[in-house]
């Protein structure tokens, strides 16, 4: 028995649109592949060429403090930014009156438009001196917590300052994204909660936050991606040393990969520049892994997402 | 517990728009009261004033008195949250929480009042509410699956289970079967009849047969024209409304000669 499939009708508009969409999709993959290939090929001379003075103990020993610095600074930023972004988004979407919410929305969007050099300058000139007394206090009173231990930096230019600057940088995009998700909470579910006798806050816990969960994770990953790759603000605030140091208030801080590339690249000769590109490849890999983890978290509870 | 609800000179507004005007009626306990009337006459608006859900819409307000067993629901120191815990509501479109399992959906209202509950207590209550909503046999093997995976009729019965789990005094249903097939509709109608043994039941429906099949009392609302407030035209025993109404408008509406 042969079943003949009815021939689908092909419309010109559909064909054009399908092809456009296809090429848009392919071009993203192609760009990604080209960048990865570039990083990979350009990294090779760092391992085959003459020994580089900066990395005399081998590539991994060279890059590890930077990996640590990158991830550590970004995690600090995320720990600070995520609850704040959720709070701002909740306030704008569910508490503020409409006029004020709009104003606040604009202000948040404006923060996103400030270039990172400005954030860097602001971090050095304003934030660091401003925070230093707080750092002293934290060190004196909470110094038994390893994170706040050690000799407090005199300038205030510490890992925690970097984390805060990064948090402020990623806050607007995170808040804006989470706000959009919260605004899309179905009215039906909010009313279901209220009709059961939920207070406003209980309604948010029952309907809004669970519904926005994947959006919050996506926003956090976007923020993490941005802070992982952030160069200028970090390069300007930190005076780095190649160490692994969990204490966030001291003046010996590991640099981040991106800031290190920005600082070293102009003076890098020979295959030192290839070494820096190799660290860029590591950053690329970290970002990929972060995104994969995010996808996995989201898919784990997909059937409860409300999308069905 | 089942409560008597008394509406006195109730005017319901959306900002400055008077949507329902001067309603006076007594809703009897342990009975089903049906609200019928053409679209836009304010049935949903009125039923939402009974559990103070009306006021969650910005600018919405109520004038007049609403007494529940003599207690003023809109009294100055009455907390609307407390009112809603005593008056359950089922909506037109089934709305189980999509992020919760079937069991958590059933318990969601109960947990608001009682944060600590032993595992056996939770299981007993889930079973009791689901049996009460005639859903237990269909879902007992998948209590941990999401509520959004059920059929529309099952979801609506899950919403009823969620509402009765808190043992309210009153259950409000706004067109609970309008999105459902005849078989699910029959299941919910049977359920409503069982529920009136314990609760005061108020149901909004566009289905005349449904109103005459299940309700004890029927209230007919009408509207003089767009932009005009809805009014209670006639309120009586259901047999009377459908066989021998006092008002011509009611007669026209229930016999399908409307407009
Ligand atoms: N959120 C709102 N804001 C302003 N006006 C509203 C709102 N909801 C309803 N109305 C108005 O109130 C009036 C009554 O509406 P309501 O939804 O109570 O009618 P209904 O009898 O339930 O109609 P239906 O049978 O179609 O559900 C209508 O004129 C409607 O336009
Ligand atoms: Mg309605």
Coordinates of C-alpha atoms and ligand atoms in Angstrom, one line a residue:
Chain A
X1 CA 0.0 0.0 0.0
X2 CA 1.4 3.4 -0.9
X3 CA -0.3 6.4 0.7
X4 CA 0.0 9.4 -1.5
X5 CA 0.6 12.5 0.6
X6 CA -1.5 15.5 -0.6
X7 CA 0.8 18.1 -2.0
X8 CA 1.1 21.1 0.2
X9 CA 0.1 24.4 -1.4
X10 CA 3.2 26.7 -1.6
X11 CA 2.5 30.4 -1.4
X12 CA 5.1 32.9 -2.5
X13 CA 4.9 34.9 0.7
X14 CA 5.4 31.8 2.9
X15 CA 8.4 30.7 0.8
X16 CA 10.1 34.1 1.0
X17 CA 9.4 34.4 4.7
X18 CA 10.6 30.9 5.5
X19 CA 13.8 31.5 3.6
X20 CA 14.4 34.8 5.3
X21 CA 13.9 33.3 8.7
X22 CA 16.2 30.4 7.8
X23 CA 19.0 32.7 6.7
X24 CA 18.6 34.8 9.8
X25 CA 19.0 31.7 11.9
X26 CA 21.9 30.3 9.9
X27 CA 23.8 33.6 10.0
X28 CA 23.7 33.6 13.8
X29 CA 25.2 30.1 13.8
X30 CA 27.7 31.1 11.2
X31 CA 28.9 34.2 13.2
X32 CA 29.2 32.1 16.3
X33 CA 31.2 29.5 14.4
X34 CA 33.5 32.1 12.8
X35 CA 34.2 33.7 16.2
X36 CA 34.9 30.3 17.8
X37 CA 37.2 29.3 14.8
X38 CA 39.0 32.6 15.0
X39 CA 39.7 32.3 18.7
X40 CA 40.8 28.7 18.3
X41 CA 43.2 29.2 15.4
X42 CA 44.7 32.4 16.9
X43 CA 45.2 30.6 20.2
X44 CA 47.4 27.9 18.7
X45 CA 50.7 29.9 18.5
X46 CA 50.5 30.5 22.2
X47 CA 51.2 26.8 22.7
X48 CA 53.5 26.1 19.8
X49 CA 55.6 29.2 19.8
X50 CA 58.4 30.3 22.1
X51 CA 57.8 30.4 25.8
X52 CA 56.1 33.5 27.0
X53 CA 57.5 35.3 30.1
X54 CA 54.1 36.1 31.6
X55 CA 53.0 32.4 31.4
X56 CA 56.2 30.6 32.4
X57 CA 54.3 28.1 34.6
X58 CA 52.1 27.1 31.7
X59 CA 48.8 28.3 30.3
X60 CA 46.5 27.0 32.9
X61 CA 48.4 28.5 35.8
X62 CA 48.3 31.8 33.9
X63 CA 44.7 31.8 33.1
X64 CA 43.3 30.3 36.3
X65 CA 43.4 33.5 38.5
X66 CA 41.6 35.4 35.7
X67 CA 38.9 32.7 35.4
X68 CA 38.5 32.9 39.1
X69 CA 38.3 36.7 39.1
X70 CA 35.8 36.7 36.2
X71 CA 33.5 34.2 37.8
X72 CA 33.8 35.6 41.3
X73 CA 33.1 39.2 40.3
X74 CA 30.2 38.1 38.2
X75 CA 28.7 36.0 40.9
X76 CA 29.0 38.9 43.4
X77 CA 27.3 41.1 40.9
X78 CA 24.5 38.6 40.4
X79 CA 23.9 38.0 44.1
X80 CA 23.5 41.8 44.5
X81 CA 21.6 42.5 41.3
X82 CA 19.1 39.6 41.1
X83 CA 17.0 40.4 44.3
X84 CA 17.2 44.1 43.5
X85 CA 16.0 43.5 39.9
X86 CA 13.1 41.3 41.1
X87 CA 12.2 44.0 43.7
X88 CA 12.2 46.8 41.2
X89 CA 10.3 44.8 38.7
X90 CA 7.7 43.8 41.3
X91 CA 7.3 47.4 42.4
X92 CA 6.9 48.7 38.9
X93 CA 4.5 45.9 37.8
X94 CA 2.4 45.4 40.9
X95 CA 2.8 48.2 43.5
X96 CA 3.5 51.6 42.1
X97 CA 0.8 53.7 40.7
X98 CA 0.9 53.9 36.9
X99 CA 2.4 57.4 36.5
X100 CA 5.2 56.7 39.0
X101 CA 5.9 53.2 37.6
X102 CA 6.4 54.8 34.2
X103 CA 8.8 57.3 35.5
X104 CA 10.7 54.6 37.3
X105 CA 10.8 52.5 34.2
X106 CA 12.4 55.3 32.2
X107 CA 15.0 55.9 34.9
X108 CA 15.9 52.2 34.8
X109 CA 16.2 52.3 31.1
X110 CA 18.4 55.3 31.2
X111 CA 20.8 53.5 33.6
X112 CA 21.2 51.0 30.8
X113 CA 22.3 53.6 28.3
X114 CA 25.3 54.8 30.4
X115 CA 28.6 53.6 28.8
X116 CA 30.7 51.4 30.9
X117 CA 33.7 53.8 30.9
X118 CA 31.5 56.2 32.9
X119 CA 30.6 53.4 35.3
X120 CA 34.3 52.7 35.7
X121 CA 35.1 56.4 36.4
X122 CA 32.2 56.6 38.8
X123 CA 33.4 53.4 40.5
X124 CA 36.9 54.9 41.1
X125 CA 36.0 58.4 41.9
X126 CA 32.7 58.2 43.8
X127 CA 31.8 54.7 44.8
X128 CA 35.1 53.4 46.1
X129 CA 35.7 56.3 48.5
X130 CA 32.1 56.3 49.5
X131 CA 32.1 52.6 50.3
X132 CA 35.4 52.5 52.1
X133 CA 34.0 53.4 55.6
X134 CA 31.4 50.7 55.1
X135 CA 34.2 48.2 54.2
X136 CA 36.1 49.2 57.3
X137 CA 33.0 48.6 59.4
X138 CA 32.3 45.2 57.7
X139 CA 35.8 44.1 58.3
X140 CA 35.8 45.2 62.0
X141 CA 32.4 43.7 62.9
X142 CA 32.0 40.8 60.5
X143 CA 35.6 40.0 59.9
X144 CA 35.1 36.5 61.2
X145 CA 33.3 35.7 58.0
X146 CA 36.2 34.8 55.6
X147 CA 34.8 37.0 52.8
X148 CA 35.2 40.1 54.9
X149 CA 38.6 39.2 56.5
X150 CA 42.1 40.4 55.7
X151 CA 43.7 43.8 55.4
X152 CA 41.1 46.3 54.1
X153 CA 42.1 48.2 51.0
X154 CA 42.9 51.8 51.7
X155 CA 41.4 53.0 48.4
X156 CA 38.1 51.1 48.4
X157 CA 39.0 49.6 45.0
X158 CA 38.2 46.1 45.9
X159 CA 36.4 43.0 44.5
X160 CA 33.3 44.0 46.3
X161 CA 33.4 47.5 44.6
X162 CA 33.7 45.8 41.3
X163 CA 30.9 43.5 42.1
X164 CA 28.7 46.5 43.0
X165 CA 29.6 48.4 39.9
X166 CA 28.8 45.4 37.7
X167 CA 25.6 44.8 39.6
X168 CA 24.5 48.4 38.8
X169 CA 25.5 47.9 35.2
X170 CA 23.4 44.7 34.7
X171 CA 20.5 45.9 36.9
X172 CA 18.6 47.8 34.3
X173 CA 18.4 45.1 31.7
X174 CA 17.5 42.5 34.3
X175 CA 14.9 44.7 35.9
X176 CA 13.4 45.6 32.5
X177 CA 13.2 41.9 31.4
X178 CA 11.8 40.7 34.6
X179 CA 9.2 43.5 34.7
X180 CA 8.0 42.5 31.2
X181 CA 7.6 38.9 32.4
X182 CA 5.8 39.9 35.6
X183 CA 3.4 42.1 33.6
X184 CA 2.4 39.1 31.5
X185 CA 1.3 37.1 34.5
X186 CA -2.2 36.0 33.5
X187 CA -4.9 38.1 35.2
X188 CA -6.8 34.9 35.6
X189 CA -4.1 33.4 37.9
X190 CA -3.7 36.6 39.9
X191 CA -7.5 36.6 40.5
X192 CA -7.5 32.9 41.4
X193 CA -5.0 33.6 44.2
X194 CA -6.8 36.8 45.4
X195 CA -10.2 35.0 45.4
X196 CA -8.7 32.3 47.6
X197 CA -8.0 35.0 50.1
X198 CA -4.4 35.7 49.3
X199 CA -2.9 39.0 50.4
X200 CA -1.1 40.9 47.8
X201 CA 2.3 39.4 48.8
X202 CA 0.8 35.9 48.9
X203 CA -0.7 36.5 45.5
X204 CA 2.8 37.4 44.2
X205 CA 4.2 34.2 45.7
X206 CA 1.5 32.0 44.3
X207 CA 1.0 33.4 40.9
X208 CA 3.5 36.0 39.8
X209 CA 6.9 34.6 40.9
X210 CA 6.3 31.0 39.8
X211 CA 5.0 32.3 36.5
X212 CA 8.1 34.6 36.1
X213 CA 10.6 32.0 37.2
X214 CA 12.0 31.1 33.8
X215 CA 12.1 34.9 33.0
X216 CA 14.1 35.5 36.1
X217 CA 16.5 32.8 35.2
X218 CA 16.9 34.1 31.7
X219 CA 17.4 37.7 33.0
X220 CA 20.0 36.5 35.5
X221 CA 21.9 34.7 32.7
X222 CA 21.8 37.7 30.5
X223 CA 23.1 39.8 33.4
X224 CA 25.8 37.2 34.1
X225 CA 26.8 37.1 30.4
X226 CA 27.1 40.8 30.4
X227 CA 29.2 41.0 33.6
X228 CA 31.4 38.1 32.5
X229 CA 32.4 40.0 29.5
X230 CA 32.6 43.5 31.0
X231 CA 36.0 45.0 30.4
X232 CA 36.2 48.7 31.1
X233 CA 34.6 49.1 34.5
X234 CA 36.6 46.2 35.9
X235 CA 39.9 47.3 34.3
X236 CA 39.5 50.7 35.7
X237 CA 38.5 49.9 39.2
X238 CA 40.8 47.0 40.1
X239 CA 44.6 47.1 40.3
X240 CA 45.1 43.4 39.9
X241 CA 47.4 40.8 41.2
X242 CA 47.5 37.2 40.0
X243 CA 46.0 35.6 43.1
X244 CA 43.0 33.6 44.1
X245 CA 41.5 35.5 46.9
X246 CA 38.0 35.0 48.3
X247 CA 38.2 38.0 50.6
X248 CA 36.3 40.8 48.9
X249 CA 37.6 43.8 50.8
X250 CA 41.4 43.6 50.3
X251 CA 43.6 45.3 47.7
X252 CA 44.9 42.0 46.2
X253 CA 42.3 41.0 43.7
X254 CA 42.5 38.7 40.8
X255 CA 41.7 40.4 37.5
X256 CA 39.0 39.2 35.1
X257 CA 39.7 37.7 31.7
X258 CA 38.2 40.6 29.8
X259 CA 39.9 43.3 31.8
X260 CA 43.2 41.5 31.5
X261 CA 42.9 41.3 27.7
X262 CA 42.1 45.0 27.5
X263 CA 45.0 46.0 29.8
X264 CA 47.6 43.8 28.2
X265 CA 46.7 43.6 24.5
X266 CA 48.1 47.1 23.5
X267 CA 51.6 46.1 24.7
X268 CA 51.5 42.5 23.8
X269 CA 54.1 41.5 21.2
X270 CA 54.8 38.1 19.5
X271 CA 52.7 35.2 20.6
X272 CA 51.8 37.0 23.9
X273 CA 48.8 38.3 22.0
X274 CA 47.9 34.7 21.1
X275 CA 48.0 33.8 24.7
X276 CA 45.6 36.6 25.4
X277 CA 43.3 35.3 22.7
X278 CA 43.5 31.9 24.2
X279 CA 42.2 33.4 27.5
X280 CA 39.4 34.9 25.4
X281 CA 38.6 31.4 24.2
X282 CA 38.3 30.3 27.8
X283 CA 35.9 33.1 28.5
X284 CA 33.9 32.1 25.4
X285 CA 33.7 28.5 26.9
X286 CA 32.7 29.8 30.3
X287 CA 29.8 31.8 28.8
X288 CA 28.7 28.7 26.8
X289 CA 28.7 26.6 29.9
X290 CA 26.7 29.2 31.8
X291 CA 24.1 29.3 29.1
X292 CA 23.8 25.5 29.0
X293 CA 23.3 25.4 32.7
X294 CA 20.6 28.0 32.4
X295 CA 18.8 26.0 29.7
X296 CA 19.0 22.9 31.8
X297 CA 17.5 24.6 34.8
X298 CA 14.7 26.0 32.7
X299 CA 13.9 22.7 31.0
X300 CA 14.0 20.7 34.2
X301 CA 10.6 21.9 35.2
X302 CA 9.2 22.8 31.8
X303 CA 5.9 20.9 32.3
X304 CA 5.1 23.2 35.3
X305 CA 6.1 26.4 33.4
X306 CA 2.5 27.4 32.5
X307 CA 3.4 27.3 28.8
X308 CA 1.0 24.4 28.2
Chain B
X1 CA -21.5 26.5 57.4
X2 CA -23.8 28.2 54.9
X3 CA -24.7 31.8 55.1
X4 CA -27.6 34.1 54.2
X5 CA -26.6 37.0 52.1
X6 CA -28.6 40.3 52.1
X7 CA -28.0 43.0 49.5
X8 CA -29.5 46.4 50.3
X9 CA -29.6 49.3 47.9
X10 CA -26.4 48.0 46.3
X11 CA -24.9 50.3 43.6
X12 CA -21.7 49.1 41.9
X13 CA -19.4 51.5 40.1
X14 CA -16.4 51.3 37.8
X15 CA -14.9 54.7 38.6
X16 CA -17.8 57.0 37.7
X17 CA -19.7 54.5 35.6
X18 CA -22.6 53.0 37.4
X19 CA -22.7 49.4 36.2
X20 CA -25.4 47.9 38.5
X21 CA -28.0 50.0 40.2
X22 CA -30.0 49.6 43.4
X23 CA -30.1 45.8 43.9
X24 CA -32.1 44.5 46.9
X25 CA -32.3 40.8 47.4
X26 CA -31.8 38.0 49.9
X27 CA -29.7 35.0 48.8
X28 CA -30.8 31.9 50.8
X29 CA -28.4 29.5 52.4
X30 CA -28.3 25.8 51.4
X31 CA -29.8 26.7 48.0
X32 CA -28.6 27.5 44.5
X33 CA -29.3 31.0 43.3
X34 CA -28.9 31.6 39.6
X35 CA -28.2 35.1 38.0
X36 CA -29.5 35.3 34.4
X37 CA -29.7 38.2 32.0
X38 CA -28.3 39.5 28.7
X39 CA -24.6 40.2 28.2
X40 CA -23.4 43.4 29.9
X41 CA -26.2 43.6 32.4
X42 CA -23.8 43.3 35.3
X43 CA -24.1 39.7 36.5
X44 CA -20.3 39.2 36.8
X45 CA -19.9 42.7 38.3
X46 CA -22.5 41.9 41.0
X47 CA -21.3 38.4 41.8
X48 CA -17.8 39.8 42.3
X49 CA -19.1 42.2 44.9
X50 CA -20.1 39.3 47.1
X51 CA -16.5 38.3 47.8
X52 CA -15.1 41.8 47.4
X53 CA -13.2 40.9 44.3
X54 CA -14.8 43.8 42.5
X55 CA -12.5 46.3 44.3
X56 CA -9.3 44.7 43.0
X57 CA -10.0 46.6 39.7
X58 CA -8.6 50.1 40.0
X59 CA -11.4 52.7 40.6
X60 CA -14.0 50.1 41.2
X61 CA -16.3 50.7 44.3
X62 CA -19.5 49.7 45.9
X63 CA -22.2 51.6 47.7
X64 CA -25.0 50.3 49.8
X65 CA -25.0 47.3 52.2
X66 CA -24.0 43.7 51.9
X67 CA -24.8 41.6 54.9
X68 CA -23.6 38.0 55.4
X69 CA -25.6 36.5 58.3
X70 CA -26.2 40.0 59.5
X71 CA -22.5 41.0 59.4
X72 CA -21.6 44.0 57.1
X73 CA -19.1 42.7 54.5
X74 CA -18.1 46.3 53.6
X75 CA -17.8 47.4 57.2
X76 CA -15.0 49.8 58.0
X77 CA -12.8 47.2 59.8
X78 CA -13.6 44.2 57.7
X79 CA -10.5 42.8 55.9
X80 CA -11.4 41.8 52.3
X81 CA -8.8 39.0 52.5
X82 CA -10.8 37.5 55.3
X83 CA -14.0 37.8 53.3
X84 CA -12.5 36.0 50.4
X85 CA -11.4 33.1 52.6
X86 CA -15.0 32.6 53.5
X87 CA -16.4 33.0 50.0
X88 CA -15.0 30.7 47.4
X89 CA -15.1 31.6 43.7
X90 CA -15.0 29.6 40.5
X91 CA -14.3 31.5 37.3
X92 CA -15.6 31.3 33.7
X93 CA -12.3 30.0 32.4
X94 CA -10.6 27.2 34.5
X95 CA -7.6 28.7 36.2
X96 CA -5.6 26.2 38.1
X97 CA -2.1 27.4 39.0
X98 CA 0.0 26.1 36.1
X99 CA 3.2 26.0 38.2
X100 CA 1.6 23.8 40.9
X101 CA 0.8 20.1 40.9
X102 CA -2.8 18.9 41.2
X103 CA -2.3 18.3 44.9
X104 CA -0.7 21.7 45.6
X105 CA -3.5 23.4 43.7
X106 CA -6.1 21.7 45.9
X107 CA -4.1 22.8 49.0
X108 CA -3.2 26.3 47.8
X109 CA -6.0 28.1 49.6
X110 CA -5.9 26.0 52.7
X111 CA -2.1 26.6 53.1
X112 CA -2.8 30.4 53.2
X113 CA -4.4 29.9 56.6
X114 CA -2.5 26.9 57.9
X115 CA 1.1 27.0 57.0
X116 CA 2.0 23.9 59.0
X117 CA 0.2 20.8 57.9
X118 CA 1.3 17.2 58.5
X119 CA 1.7 14.9 55.5
X120 CA -1.3 12.8 56.4
X121 CA -3.4 15.8 57.0
X122 CA -2.5 17.1 53.6
X123 CA -3.3 13.8 51.9
X124 CA -6.6 13.5 53.7
X125 CA -7.7 17.0 52.8
X126 CA -6.6 16.5 49.1
X127 CA -8.6 13.4 48.8
X128 CA -11.7 14.9 50.6
X129 CA -11.7 18.0 48.4
X130 CA -11.1 16.0 45.2
X131 CA -13.8 13.5 46.1
X132 CA -16.1 16.4 46.8
X133 CA -15.4 17.8 43.4
X134 CA -16.0 14.4 41.7
X135 CA -12.4 14.3 40.4
X136 CA -10.7 11.9 42.7
X137 CA -11.0 8.8 40.6
X138 CA -9.6 10.6 37.5
X139 CA -6.5 12.1 39.1
X140 CA -5.7 9.9 42.2
X141 CA -2.7 8.4 40.3
X142 CA -1.2 11.6 39.2
X143 CA -1.5 14.0 42.1
X144 CA 2.0 15.3 41.6
X145 CA 1.5 16.1 37.9
X146 CA 0.8 19.7 36.9
X147 CA -2.9 20.8 37.0
X148 CA -2.6 22.4 33.6
X149 CA -2.3 18.9 32.1
X150 CA -5.9 18.1 32.8
X151 CA -8.8 18.5 30.3
X152 CA -10.9 21.7 30.6
X153 CA -13.7 20.0 32.5
X154 CA -11.3 18.4 34.9
X155 CA -9.4 21.7 35.4
X156 CA -12.7 23.3 36.3
X157 CA -13.5 20.6 38.8
X158 CA -10.0 21.0 40.2
X159 CA -10.8 24.7 40.7
X160 CA -13.9 23.7 42.5
X161 CA -11.9 21.3 44.7
X162 CA -9.5 24.2 45.4
X163 CA -12.4 26.4 46.4
X164 CA -14.2 23.8 48.7
X165 CA -10.9 22.7 50.4
X166 CA -11.0 25.7 52.6
X167 CA -14.6 25.0 53.6
X168 CA -16.0 28.3 52.7
X169 CA -19.6 29.5 53.6
X170 CA -20.5 30.5 50.1
X171 CA -19.4 29.4 46.6
X172 CA -19.7 31.8 43.7
X173 CA -19.5 30.5 40.1
X174 CA -19.4 32.8 37.2
X175 CA -20.4 30.8 34.1
X176 CA -18.5 27.8 35.2
X177 CA -19.5 25.6 32.3
X178 CA -19.5 28.0 29.4
X179 CA -16.2 26.7 28.2
X180 CA -17.1 23.0 28.7
X181 CA -18.7 20.1 26.7
X182 CA -22.1 18.7 27.8
X183 CA -20.7 15.8 29.7
X184 CA -18.3 18.0 31.8
X185 CA -21.2 20.4 32.2
X186 CA -23.5 17.7 33.6
X187 CA -20.7 16.7 36.0
X188 CA -20.4 20.2 37.3
X189 CA -24.2 20.7 37.5
X190 CA -24.5 17.5 39.6
X191 CA -21.6 18.8 41.7
X192 CA -23.4 22.2 42.3
X193 CA -26.5 20.3 43.5
X194 CA -24.3 18.3 46.0
X195 CA -22.6 21.5 47.1
X196 CA -25.7 23.2 48.2
X197 CA -26.1 20.7 51.0
X198 CA -23.3 22.5 52.7
X199 CA -22.8 25.9 51.1
X200 CA -24.7 28.9 49.8
X201 CA -24.2 28.6 46.0
X202 CA -24.5 31.5 43.5
X203 CA -24.1 30.7 39.8
X204 CA -24.1 33.0 36.8
X205 CA -25.3 31.3 33.6
X206 CA -26.4 32.1 30.1
X207 CA -27.9 28.7 29.8
X208 CA -31.7 28.8 30.7
X209 CA -31.9 25.0 30.9
X210 CA -29.1 25.0 33.4
X211 CA -30.7 27.6 35.5
X212 CA -34.0 25.8 35.5
X213 CA -32.4 22.4 36.1
X214 CA -30.3 23.2 39.1
X215 CA -31.3 26.4 40.8
X216 CA -33.8 27.0 43.5
X217 CA -34.0 30.8 43.1
X218 CA -33.4 32.8 39.9
X219 CA -32.6 36.5 39.6
X220 CA -33.2 38.1 36.2
X221 CA -31.2 41.2 35.4
X222 CA -31.6 43.5 32.5
X223 CA -30.2 46.7 31.0
X224 CA -32.1 49.5 29.3
X225 CA -29.4 50.2 26.8
X226 CA -25.6 50.5 26.4
X227 CA -24.1 52.8 29.0
X228 CA -27.1 52.4 31.3
X229 CA -26.8 50.5 34.6
X230 CA -28.0 46.9 34.9
X231 CA -31.0 46.4 37.2
X232 CA -32.5 43.5 39.0
X233 CA -35.9 43.0 37.3
X234 CA -37.3 40.0 39.0
X235 CA -36.2 37.6 41.7
X236 CA -38.3 34.6 42.6
X237 CA -38.4 30.9 42.9
X238 CA -37.0 29.3 39.7
X239 CA -40.3 27.5 38.8
X240 CA -42.1 30.8 39.0
X241 CA -39.5 32.7 36.9
X242 CA -39.6 30.1 34.1
X243 CA -43.4 29.2 34.2
X244 CA -45.2 32.3 35.3
X245 CA -43.0 35.4 35.7
X246 CA -44.5 38.6 37.0
X247 CA -42.6 40.9 34.5
X248 CA -43.0 41.0 30.7
X249 CA -39.2 41.5 30.2
X250 CA -38.5 38.3 32.2
X251 CA -41.1 36.3 30.2
X252 CA -39.6 37.6 26.9
X253 CA -36.1 36.7 28.0
X254 CA -36.7 33.2 29.4
X255 CA -38.8 32.3 26.4
X256 CA -36.1 33.5 24.0
X257 CA -38.2 36.4 22.6
X258 CA -35.6 38.9 23.6
X259 CA -34.6 42.1 21.9
Ligands
LIG1 N1 -13.1 46.3 34.4 C1 -14.1 47.1 33.9 N2 -14.0 48.4 33.8 C2 -15.0 49.2 33.4 N3 -16.2 48.7 33.1 C3 -16.4 47.4 33.1 C4 -15.4 46.5 33.6 N4 -15.9 45.3 33.6 C5 -17.2 45.4 33.1 N5 -17.5 46.7 32.9 C6 -18.8 47.1 32.4 O1 -19.8 46.8 33.4 C7 -21.0 46.4 32.7 C8 -21.4 45.0 33.3 O2 -20.4 44.1 32.9 P1 -20.4 42.6 33.4 O3 -19.1 42.0 32.9 O4 -20.7 42.6 34.8 O5 -21.6 42.0 32.5 P2 -22.2 40.5 32.5 O6 -23.6 40.5 32.8 O7 -21.3 39.6 33.3 O8 -22.0 40.1 31.0 P3 -21.6 38.7 30.3 O9 -22.9 37.9 30.3 O10 -21.3 39.0 28.9 O11 -20.5 38.1 31.1 C9 -20.7 46.4 31.2 O12 -21.2 47.6 30.7 C10 -19.2 46.4 31.1 O13 -18.8 47.1 30.0
LIG2 MG1 -19.9 38.0 32.9

